[in-house]
Tab-separated table of N, CA and C in Angstrom:
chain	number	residue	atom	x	y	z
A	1	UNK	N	0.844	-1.159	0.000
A	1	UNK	CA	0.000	0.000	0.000
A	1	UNK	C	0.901	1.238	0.000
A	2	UNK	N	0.319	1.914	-0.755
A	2	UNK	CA	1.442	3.223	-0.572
A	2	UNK	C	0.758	4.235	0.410
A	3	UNK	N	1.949	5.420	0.662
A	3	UNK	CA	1.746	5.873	1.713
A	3	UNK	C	0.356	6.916	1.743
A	4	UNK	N	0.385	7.347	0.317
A	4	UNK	CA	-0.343	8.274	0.157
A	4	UNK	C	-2.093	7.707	0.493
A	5	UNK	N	-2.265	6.479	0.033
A	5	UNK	CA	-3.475	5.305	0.518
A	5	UNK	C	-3.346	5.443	1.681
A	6	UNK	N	-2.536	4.721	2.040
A	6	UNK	CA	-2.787	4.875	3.666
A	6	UNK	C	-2.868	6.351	4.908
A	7	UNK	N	-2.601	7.255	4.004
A	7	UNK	CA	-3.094	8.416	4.640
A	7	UNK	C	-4.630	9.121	4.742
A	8	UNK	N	-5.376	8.948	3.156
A	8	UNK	CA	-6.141	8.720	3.019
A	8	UNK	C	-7.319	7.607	3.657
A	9	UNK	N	-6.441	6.688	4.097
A	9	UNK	CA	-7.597	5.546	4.711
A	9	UNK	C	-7.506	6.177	6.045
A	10	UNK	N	-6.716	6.650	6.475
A	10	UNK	CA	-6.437	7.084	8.195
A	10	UNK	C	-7.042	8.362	7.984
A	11	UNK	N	-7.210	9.609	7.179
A	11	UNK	CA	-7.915	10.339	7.111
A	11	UNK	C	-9.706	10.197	7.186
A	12	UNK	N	-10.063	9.236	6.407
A	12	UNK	CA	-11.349	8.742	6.246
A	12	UNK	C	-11.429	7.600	7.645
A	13	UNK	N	-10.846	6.862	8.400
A	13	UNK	CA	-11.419	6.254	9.563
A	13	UNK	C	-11.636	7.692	10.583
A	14	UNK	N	-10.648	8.417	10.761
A	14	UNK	CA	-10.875	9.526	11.951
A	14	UNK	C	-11.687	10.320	11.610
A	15	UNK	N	-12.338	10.760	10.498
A	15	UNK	CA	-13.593	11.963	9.810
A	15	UNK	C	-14.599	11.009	11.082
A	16	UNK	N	-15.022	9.874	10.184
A	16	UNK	CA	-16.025	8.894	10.932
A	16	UNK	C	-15.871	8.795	12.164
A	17	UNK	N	-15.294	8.648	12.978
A	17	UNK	CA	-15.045	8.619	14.261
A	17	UNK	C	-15.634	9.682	14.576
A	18	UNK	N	-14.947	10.873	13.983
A	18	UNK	CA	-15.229	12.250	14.642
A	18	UNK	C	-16.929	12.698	13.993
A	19	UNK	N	-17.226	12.147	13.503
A	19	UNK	CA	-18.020	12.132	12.882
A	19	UNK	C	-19.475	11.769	13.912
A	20	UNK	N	-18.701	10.603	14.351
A	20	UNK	CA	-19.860	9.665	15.025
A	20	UNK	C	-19.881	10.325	16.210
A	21	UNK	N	-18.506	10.868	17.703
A	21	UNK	CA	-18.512	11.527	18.731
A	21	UNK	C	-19.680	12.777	18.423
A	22	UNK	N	-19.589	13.073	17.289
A	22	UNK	CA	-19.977	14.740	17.382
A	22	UNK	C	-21.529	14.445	17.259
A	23	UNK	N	-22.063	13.390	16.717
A	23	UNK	CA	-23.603	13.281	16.776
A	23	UNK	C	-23.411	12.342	18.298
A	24	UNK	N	-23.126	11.695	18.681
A	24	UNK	CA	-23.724	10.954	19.830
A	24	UNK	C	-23.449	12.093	21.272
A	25	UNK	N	-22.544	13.158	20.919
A	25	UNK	CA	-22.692	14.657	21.638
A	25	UNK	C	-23.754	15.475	21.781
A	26	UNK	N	-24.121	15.886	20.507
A	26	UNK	CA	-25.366	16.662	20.003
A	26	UNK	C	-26.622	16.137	20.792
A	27	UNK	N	-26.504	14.595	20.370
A	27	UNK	CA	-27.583	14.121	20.878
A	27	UNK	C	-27.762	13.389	22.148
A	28	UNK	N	-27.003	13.770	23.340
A	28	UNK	CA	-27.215	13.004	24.510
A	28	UNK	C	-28.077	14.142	25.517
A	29	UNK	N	-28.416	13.452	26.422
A	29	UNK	CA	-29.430	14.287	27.307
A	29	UNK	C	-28.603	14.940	28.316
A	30	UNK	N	-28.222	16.041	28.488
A	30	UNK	CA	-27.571	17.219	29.127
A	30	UNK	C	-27.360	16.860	30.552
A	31	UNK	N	-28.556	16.306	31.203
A	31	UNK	CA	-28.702	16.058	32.716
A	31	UNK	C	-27.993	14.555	33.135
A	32	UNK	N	-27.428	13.908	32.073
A	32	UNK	CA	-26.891	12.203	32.219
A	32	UNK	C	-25.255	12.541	32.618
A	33	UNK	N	-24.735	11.893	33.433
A	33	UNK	CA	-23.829	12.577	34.085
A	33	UNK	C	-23.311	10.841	34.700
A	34	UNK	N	-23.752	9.855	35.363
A	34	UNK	CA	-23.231	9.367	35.958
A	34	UNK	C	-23.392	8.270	35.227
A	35	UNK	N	-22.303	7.476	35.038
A	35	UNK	CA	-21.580	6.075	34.481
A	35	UNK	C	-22.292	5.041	35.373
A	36	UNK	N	-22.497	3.966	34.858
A	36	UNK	CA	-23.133	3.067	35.168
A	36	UNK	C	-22.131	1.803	34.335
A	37	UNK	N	-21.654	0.807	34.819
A	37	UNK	CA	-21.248	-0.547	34.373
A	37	UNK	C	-21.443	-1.393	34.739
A	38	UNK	N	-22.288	-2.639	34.026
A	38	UNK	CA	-22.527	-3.749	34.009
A	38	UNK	C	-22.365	-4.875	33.483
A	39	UNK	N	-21.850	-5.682	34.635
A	39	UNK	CA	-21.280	-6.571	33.444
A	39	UNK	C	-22.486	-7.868	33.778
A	40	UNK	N	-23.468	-8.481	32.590
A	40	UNK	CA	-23.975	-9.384	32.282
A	40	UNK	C	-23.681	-11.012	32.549
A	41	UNK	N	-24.111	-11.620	33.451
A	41	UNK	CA	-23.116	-12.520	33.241
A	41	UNK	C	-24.797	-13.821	33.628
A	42	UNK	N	-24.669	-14.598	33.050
A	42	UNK	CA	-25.834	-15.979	32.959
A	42	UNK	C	-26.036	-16.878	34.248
A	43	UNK	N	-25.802	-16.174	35.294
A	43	UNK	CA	-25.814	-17.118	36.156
A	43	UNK	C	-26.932	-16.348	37.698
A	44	UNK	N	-26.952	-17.496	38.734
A	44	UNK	CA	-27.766	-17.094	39.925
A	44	UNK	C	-27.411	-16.440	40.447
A	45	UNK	N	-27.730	-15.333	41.530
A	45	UNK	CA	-26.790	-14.551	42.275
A	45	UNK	C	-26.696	-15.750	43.243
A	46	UNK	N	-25.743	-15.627	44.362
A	46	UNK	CA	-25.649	-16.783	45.181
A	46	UNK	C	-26.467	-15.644	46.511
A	47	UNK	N	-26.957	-16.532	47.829
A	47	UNK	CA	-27.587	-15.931	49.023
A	47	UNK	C	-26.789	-14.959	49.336
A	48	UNK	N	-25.703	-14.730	49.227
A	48	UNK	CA	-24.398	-13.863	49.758
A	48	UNK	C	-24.697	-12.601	49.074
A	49	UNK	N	-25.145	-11.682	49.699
A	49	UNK	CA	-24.833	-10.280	49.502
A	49	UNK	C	-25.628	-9.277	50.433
A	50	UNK	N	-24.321	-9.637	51.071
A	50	UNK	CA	-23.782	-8.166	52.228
A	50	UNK	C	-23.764	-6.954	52.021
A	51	UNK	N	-24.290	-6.281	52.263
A	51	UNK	CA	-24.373	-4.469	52.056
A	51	UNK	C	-23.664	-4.039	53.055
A	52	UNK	N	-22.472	-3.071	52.625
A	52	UNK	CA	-21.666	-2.541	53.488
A	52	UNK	C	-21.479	-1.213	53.425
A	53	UNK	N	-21.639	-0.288	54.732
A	53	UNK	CA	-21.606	0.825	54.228
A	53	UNK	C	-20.874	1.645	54.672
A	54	UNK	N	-20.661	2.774	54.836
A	54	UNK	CA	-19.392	3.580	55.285
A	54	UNK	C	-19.737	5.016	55.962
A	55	UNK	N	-19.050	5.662	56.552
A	55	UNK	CA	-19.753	7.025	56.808
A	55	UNK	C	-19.136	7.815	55.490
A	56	UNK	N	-19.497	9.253	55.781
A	56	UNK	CA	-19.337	10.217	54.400
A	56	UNK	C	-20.044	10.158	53.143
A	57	UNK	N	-21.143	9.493	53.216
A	57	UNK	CA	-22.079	9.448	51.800
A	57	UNK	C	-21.615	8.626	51.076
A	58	UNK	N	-21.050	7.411	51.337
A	58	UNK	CA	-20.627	6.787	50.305
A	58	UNK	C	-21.161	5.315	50.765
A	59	UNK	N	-21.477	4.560	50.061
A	59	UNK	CA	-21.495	2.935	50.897
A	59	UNK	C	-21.299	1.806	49.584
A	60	UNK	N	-20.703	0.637	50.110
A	60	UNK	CA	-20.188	-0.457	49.131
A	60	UNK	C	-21.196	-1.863	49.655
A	61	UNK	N	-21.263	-2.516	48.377
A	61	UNK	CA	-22.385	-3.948	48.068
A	61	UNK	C	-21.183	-4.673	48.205
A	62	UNK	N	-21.428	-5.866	48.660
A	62	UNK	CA	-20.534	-7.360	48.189
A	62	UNK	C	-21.499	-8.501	47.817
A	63	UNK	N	-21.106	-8.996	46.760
A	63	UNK	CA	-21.883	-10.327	46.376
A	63	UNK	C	-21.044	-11.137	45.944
A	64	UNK	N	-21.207	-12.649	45.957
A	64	UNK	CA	-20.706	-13.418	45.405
A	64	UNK	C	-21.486	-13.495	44.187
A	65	UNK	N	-21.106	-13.881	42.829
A	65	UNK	CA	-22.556	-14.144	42.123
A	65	UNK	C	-22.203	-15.190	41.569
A	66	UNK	N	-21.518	-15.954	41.439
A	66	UNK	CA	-21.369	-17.653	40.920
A	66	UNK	C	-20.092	-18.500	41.893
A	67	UNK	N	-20.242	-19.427	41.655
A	67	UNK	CA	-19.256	-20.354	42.717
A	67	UNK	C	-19.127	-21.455	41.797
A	68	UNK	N	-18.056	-22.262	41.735
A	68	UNK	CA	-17.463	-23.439	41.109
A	68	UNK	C	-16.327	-24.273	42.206
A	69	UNK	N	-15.999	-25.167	41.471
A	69	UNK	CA	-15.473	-25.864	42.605
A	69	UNK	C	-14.077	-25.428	43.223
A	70	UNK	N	-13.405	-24.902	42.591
A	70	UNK	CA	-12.272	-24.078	42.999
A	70	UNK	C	-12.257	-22.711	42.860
A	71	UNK	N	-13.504	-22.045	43.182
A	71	UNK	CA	-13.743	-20.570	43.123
A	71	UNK	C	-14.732	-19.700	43.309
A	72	UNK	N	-14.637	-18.666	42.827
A	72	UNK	CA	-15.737	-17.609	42.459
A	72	UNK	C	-15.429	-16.640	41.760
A	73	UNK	N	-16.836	-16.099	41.646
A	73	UNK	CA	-16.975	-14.996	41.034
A	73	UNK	C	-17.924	-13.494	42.146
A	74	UNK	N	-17.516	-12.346	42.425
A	74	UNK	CA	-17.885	-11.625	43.020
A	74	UNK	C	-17.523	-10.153	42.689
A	75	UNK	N	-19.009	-9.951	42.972
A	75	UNK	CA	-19.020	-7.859	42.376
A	75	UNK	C	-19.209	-6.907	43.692
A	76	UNK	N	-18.373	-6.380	43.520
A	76	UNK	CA	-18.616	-4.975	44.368
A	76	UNK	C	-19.192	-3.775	43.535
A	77	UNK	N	-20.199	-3.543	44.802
A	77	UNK	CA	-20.762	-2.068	44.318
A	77	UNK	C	-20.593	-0.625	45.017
A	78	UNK	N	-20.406	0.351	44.525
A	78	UNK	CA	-20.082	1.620	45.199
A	78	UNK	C	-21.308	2.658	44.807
A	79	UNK	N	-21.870	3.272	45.751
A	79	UNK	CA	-23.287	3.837	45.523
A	79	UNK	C	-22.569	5.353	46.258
A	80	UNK	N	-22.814	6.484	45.537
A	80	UNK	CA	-22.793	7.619	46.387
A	80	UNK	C	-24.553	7.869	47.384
A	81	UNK	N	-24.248	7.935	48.176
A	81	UNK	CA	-25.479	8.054	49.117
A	81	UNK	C	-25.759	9.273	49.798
A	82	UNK	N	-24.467	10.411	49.598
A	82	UNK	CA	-24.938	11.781	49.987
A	82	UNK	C	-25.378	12.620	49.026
A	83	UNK	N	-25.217	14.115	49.222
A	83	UNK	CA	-26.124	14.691	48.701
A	83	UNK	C	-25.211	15.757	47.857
A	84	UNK	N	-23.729	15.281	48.068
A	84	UNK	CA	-22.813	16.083	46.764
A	84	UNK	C	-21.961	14.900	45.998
A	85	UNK	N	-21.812	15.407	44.937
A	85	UNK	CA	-21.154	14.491	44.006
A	85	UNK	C	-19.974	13.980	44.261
A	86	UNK	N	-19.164	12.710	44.109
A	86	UNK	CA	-18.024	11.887	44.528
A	86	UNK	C	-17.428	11.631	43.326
A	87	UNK	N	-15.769	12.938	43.853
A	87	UNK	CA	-14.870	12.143	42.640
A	87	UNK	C	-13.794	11.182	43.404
A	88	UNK	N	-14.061	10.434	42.824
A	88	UNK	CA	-13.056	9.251	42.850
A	88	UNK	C	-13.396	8.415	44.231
A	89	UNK	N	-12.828	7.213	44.463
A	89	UNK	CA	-13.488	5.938	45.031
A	89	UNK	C	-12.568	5.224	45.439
A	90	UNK	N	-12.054	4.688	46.398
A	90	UNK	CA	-11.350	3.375	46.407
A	90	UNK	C	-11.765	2.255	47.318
A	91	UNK	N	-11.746	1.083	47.173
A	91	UNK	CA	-12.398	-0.026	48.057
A	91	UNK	C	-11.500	-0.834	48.402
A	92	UNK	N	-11.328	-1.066	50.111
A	92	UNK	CA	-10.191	-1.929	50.473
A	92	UNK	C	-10.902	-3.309	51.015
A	93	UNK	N	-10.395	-4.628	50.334
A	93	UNK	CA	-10.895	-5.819	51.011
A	93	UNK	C	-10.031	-6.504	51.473
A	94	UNK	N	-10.664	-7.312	52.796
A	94	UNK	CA	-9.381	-8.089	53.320
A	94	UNK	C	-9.945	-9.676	52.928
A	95	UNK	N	-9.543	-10.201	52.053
A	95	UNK	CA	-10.414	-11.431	51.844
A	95	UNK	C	-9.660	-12.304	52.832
A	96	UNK	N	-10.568	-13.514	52.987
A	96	UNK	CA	-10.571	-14.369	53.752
A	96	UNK	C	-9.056	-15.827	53.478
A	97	UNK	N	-8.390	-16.446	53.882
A	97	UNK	CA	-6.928	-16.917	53.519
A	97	UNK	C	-7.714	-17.889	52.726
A	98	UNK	N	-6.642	-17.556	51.617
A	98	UNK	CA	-6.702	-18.878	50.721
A	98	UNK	C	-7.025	-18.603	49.522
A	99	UNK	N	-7.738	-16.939	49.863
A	99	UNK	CA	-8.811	-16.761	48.617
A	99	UNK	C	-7.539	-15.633	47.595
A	100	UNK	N	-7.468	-16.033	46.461
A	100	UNK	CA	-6.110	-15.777	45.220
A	100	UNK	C	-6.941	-15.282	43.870
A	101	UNK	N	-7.329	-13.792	43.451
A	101	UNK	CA	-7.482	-13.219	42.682
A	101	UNK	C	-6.623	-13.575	41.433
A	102	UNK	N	-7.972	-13.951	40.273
A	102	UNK	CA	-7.149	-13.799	39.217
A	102	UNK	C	-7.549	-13.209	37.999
A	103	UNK	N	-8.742	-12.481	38.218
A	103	UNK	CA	-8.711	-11.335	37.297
A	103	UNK	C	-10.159	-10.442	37.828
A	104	UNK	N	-9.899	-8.703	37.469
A	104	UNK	CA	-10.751	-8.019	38.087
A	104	UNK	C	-11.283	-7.697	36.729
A	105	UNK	N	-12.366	-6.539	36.732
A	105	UNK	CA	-12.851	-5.540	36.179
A	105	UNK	C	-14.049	-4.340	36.486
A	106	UNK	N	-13.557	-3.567	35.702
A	106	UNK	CA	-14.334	-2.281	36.286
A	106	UNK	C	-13.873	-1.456	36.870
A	107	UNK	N	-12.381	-1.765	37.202
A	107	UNK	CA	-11.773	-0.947	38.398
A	107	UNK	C	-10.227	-1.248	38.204
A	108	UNK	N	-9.254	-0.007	38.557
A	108	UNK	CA	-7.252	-0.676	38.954
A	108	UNK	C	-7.633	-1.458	39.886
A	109	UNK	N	-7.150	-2.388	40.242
A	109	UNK	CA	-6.920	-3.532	41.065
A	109	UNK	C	-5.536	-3.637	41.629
A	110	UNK	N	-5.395	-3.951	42.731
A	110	UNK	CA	-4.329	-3.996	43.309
A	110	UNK	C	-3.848	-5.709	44.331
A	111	UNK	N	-3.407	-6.583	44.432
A	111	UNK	CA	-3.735	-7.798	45.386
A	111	UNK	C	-2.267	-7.985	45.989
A	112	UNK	N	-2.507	-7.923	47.345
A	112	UNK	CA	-1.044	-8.295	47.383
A	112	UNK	C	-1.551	-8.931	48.990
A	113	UNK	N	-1.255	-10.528	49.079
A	113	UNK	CA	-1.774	-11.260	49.976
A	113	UNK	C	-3.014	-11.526	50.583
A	114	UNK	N	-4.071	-11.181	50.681
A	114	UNK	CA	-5.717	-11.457	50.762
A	114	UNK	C	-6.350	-9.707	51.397
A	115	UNK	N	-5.117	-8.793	50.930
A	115	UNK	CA	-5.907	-7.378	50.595
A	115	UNK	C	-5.860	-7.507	49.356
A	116	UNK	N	-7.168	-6.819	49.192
A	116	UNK	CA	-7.543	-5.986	47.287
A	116	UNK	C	-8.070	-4.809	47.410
A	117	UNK	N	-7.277	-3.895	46.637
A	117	UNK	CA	-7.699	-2.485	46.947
A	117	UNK	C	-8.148	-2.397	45.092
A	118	UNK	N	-8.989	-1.920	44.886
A	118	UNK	CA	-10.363	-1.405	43.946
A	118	UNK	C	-10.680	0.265	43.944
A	119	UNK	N	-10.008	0.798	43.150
A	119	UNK	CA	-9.806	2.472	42.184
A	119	UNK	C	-10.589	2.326	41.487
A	120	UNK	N	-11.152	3.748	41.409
A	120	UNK	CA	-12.156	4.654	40.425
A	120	UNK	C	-10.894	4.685	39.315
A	121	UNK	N	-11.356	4.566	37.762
A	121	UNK	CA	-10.645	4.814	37.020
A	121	UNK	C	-11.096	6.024	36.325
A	122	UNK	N	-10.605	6.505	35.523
A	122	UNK	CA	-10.651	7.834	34.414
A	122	UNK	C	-12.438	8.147	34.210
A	123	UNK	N	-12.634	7.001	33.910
A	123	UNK	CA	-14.108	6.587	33.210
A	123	UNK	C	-15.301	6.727	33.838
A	124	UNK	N	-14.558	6.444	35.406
A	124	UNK	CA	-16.006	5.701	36.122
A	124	UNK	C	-15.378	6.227	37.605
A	125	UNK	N	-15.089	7.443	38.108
A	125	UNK	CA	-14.562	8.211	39.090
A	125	UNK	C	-15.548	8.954	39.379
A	126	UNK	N	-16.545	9.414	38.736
A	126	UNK	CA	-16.973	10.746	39.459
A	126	UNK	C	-18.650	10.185	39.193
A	127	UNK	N	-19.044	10.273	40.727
A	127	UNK	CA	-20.518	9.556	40.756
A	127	UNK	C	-21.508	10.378	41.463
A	128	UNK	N	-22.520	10.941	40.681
A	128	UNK	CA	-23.296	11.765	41.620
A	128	UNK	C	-24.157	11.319	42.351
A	129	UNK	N	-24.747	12.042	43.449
A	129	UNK	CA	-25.508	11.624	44.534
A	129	UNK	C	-27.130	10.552	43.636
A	130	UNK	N	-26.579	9.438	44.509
A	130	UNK	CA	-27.875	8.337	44.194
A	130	UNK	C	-26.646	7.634	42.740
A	131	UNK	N	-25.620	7.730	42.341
A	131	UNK	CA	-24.961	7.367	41.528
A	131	UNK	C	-24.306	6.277	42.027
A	132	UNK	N	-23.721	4.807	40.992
A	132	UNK	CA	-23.662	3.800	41.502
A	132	UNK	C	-22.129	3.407	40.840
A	133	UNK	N	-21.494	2.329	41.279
A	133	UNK	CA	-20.556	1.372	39.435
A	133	UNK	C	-20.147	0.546	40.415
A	134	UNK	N	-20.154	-0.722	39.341
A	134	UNK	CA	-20.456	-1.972	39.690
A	134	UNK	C	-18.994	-2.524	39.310
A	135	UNK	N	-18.021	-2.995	39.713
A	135	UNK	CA	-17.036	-3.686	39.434
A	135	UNK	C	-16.966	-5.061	40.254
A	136	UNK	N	-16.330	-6.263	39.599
A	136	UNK	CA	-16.188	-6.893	40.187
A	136	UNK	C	-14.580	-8.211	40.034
A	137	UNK	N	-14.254	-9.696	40.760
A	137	UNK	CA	-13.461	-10.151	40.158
A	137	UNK	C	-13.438	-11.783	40.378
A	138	UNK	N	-12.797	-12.157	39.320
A	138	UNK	CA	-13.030	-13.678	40.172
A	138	UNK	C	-11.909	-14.143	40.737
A	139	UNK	N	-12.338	-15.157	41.444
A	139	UNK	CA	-11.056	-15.680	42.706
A	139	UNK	C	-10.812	-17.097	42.444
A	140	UNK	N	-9.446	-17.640	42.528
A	140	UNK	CA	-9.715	-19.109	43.060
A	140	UNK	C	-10.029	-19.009	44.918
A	141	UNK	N	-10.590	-20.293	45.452
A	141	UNK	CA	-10.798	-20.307	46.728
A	141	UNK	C	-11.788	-20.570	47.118
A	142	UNK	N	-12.030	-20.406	48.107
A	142	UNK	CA	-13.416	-20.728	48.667
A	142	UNK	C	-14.318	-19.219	48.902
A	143	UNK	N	-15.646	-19.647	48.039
A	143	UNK	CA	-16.458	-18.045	48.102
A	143	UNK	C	-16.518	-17.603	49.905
A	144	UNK	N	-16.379	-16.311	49.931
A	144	UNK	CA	-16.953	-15.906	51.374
A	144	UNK	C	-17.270	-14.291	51.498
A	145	UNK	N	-17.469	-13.930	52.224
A	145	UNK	CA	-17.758	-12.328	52.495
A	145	UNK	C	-16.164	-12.065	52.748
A	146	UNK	N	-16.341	-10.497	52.678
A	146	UNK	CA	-15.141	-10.342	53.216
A	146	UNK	C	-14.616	-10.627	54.572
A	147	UNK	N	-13.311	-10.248	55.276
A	147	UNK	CA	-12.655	-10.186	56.677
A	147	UNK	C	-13.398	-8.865	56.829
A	148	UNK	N	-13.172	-8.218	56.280
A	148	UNK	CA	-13.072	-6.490	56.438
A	148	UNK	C	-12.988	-5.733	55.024
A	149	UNK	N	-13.278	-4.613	55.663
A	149	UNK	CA	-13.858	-3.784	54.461
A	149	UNK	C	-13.943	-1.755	54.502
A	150	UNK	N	-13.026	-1.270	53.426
A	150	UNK	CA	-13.317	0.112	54.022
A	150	UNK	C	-13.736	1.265	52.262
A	151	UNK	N	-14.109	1.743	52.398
A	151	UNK	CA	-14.613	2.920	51.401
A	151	UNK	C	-14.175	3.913	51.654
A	152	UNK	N	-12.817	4.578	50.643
A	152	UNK	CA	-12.032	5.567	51.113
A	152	UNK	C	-11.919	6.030	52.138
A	153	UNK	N	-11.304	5.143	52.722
A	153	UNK	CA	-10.506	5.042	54.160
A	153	UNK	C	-11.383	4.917	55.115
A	154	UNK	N	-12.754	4.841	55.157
A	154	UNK	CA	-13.324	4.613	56.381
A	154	UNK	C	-13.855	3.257	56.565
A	155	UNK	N	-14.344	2.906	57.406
A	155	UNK	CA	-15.000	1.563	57.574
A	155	UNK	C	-15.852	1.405	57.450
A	156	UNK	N	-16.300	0.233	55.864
A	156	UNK	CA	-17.574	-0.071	56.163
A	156	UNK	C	-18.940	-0.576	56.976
């Protein structure tokens, strides 16, 4: 391909792009403000889900939502519950021994021995009052609630 093609093709993918941002701009509803992520997944929730909450307007969900024989799967939720908007988030868990993270989403993740600390990213940081985001990760181990639990720095 020569270069001059391929400038042209890179000219014509970014028009479209910019193309597409500038109508799905135009046309979004002015007052929509807070991110919402969900991730879909085909299965039961399990009985497990603990609501944990924190002082300062903020409070965090724990669920397990599937179990297998060497694991799980479990989502945390972060809800702003006061009455001014929340930038940024972090969630500290002390999971229970044994239990070995091996992949998150929705959130930086951090694991280092049966703490997991869970960041607001770029995307999904700033949550207004009654505003929610759902991240979660799966584990090998045995499902359980957490040891402990805090929502930017306080205790849930």
């Amino acid at each position: 391909m020569t270069r001059e093609r391929v400038l042209v093709v890179t000219a014509s993918v970014a028009t479209v792009i910019a193309g597409t941002m500038t109508v799905m701009y135009l046309t979004r509803d002015p007052g929509t403000r807070v991110v919402t992520v969900e991730r879909t997944q085909l299965v039961t929730p399990s009985a497990s889900a603990a609501p944990v909450r924190s002082g300062g307007g903020v409070k965090a969900g724990y669920a397990v939502r599937s179990k297998w024989k060497d694991g799980f799967n479990a989502e945390v939720t972060v809800t702003n519950i006061g009455s001014q908007p929340l930038q940024g988030w972090t969630v500290q868990l002390q999971l229970p021994p044994g239990v070995d993270l091996t992949s998150t989403w929705g959130a930086a993740a951090e694991h280092k021995a049966n703490k997991v600390t869970l960041r607001s990213q770029s995307w999904n940081t700033y949550l207004e009052p009654g505003g929610s985001i759902r991240m979660g990760f799966e584990a090998k181990g045995k499902a359980a609630d957490p040891v402990s639990c805090t929502v930017n720095g306080s205790p849930c």
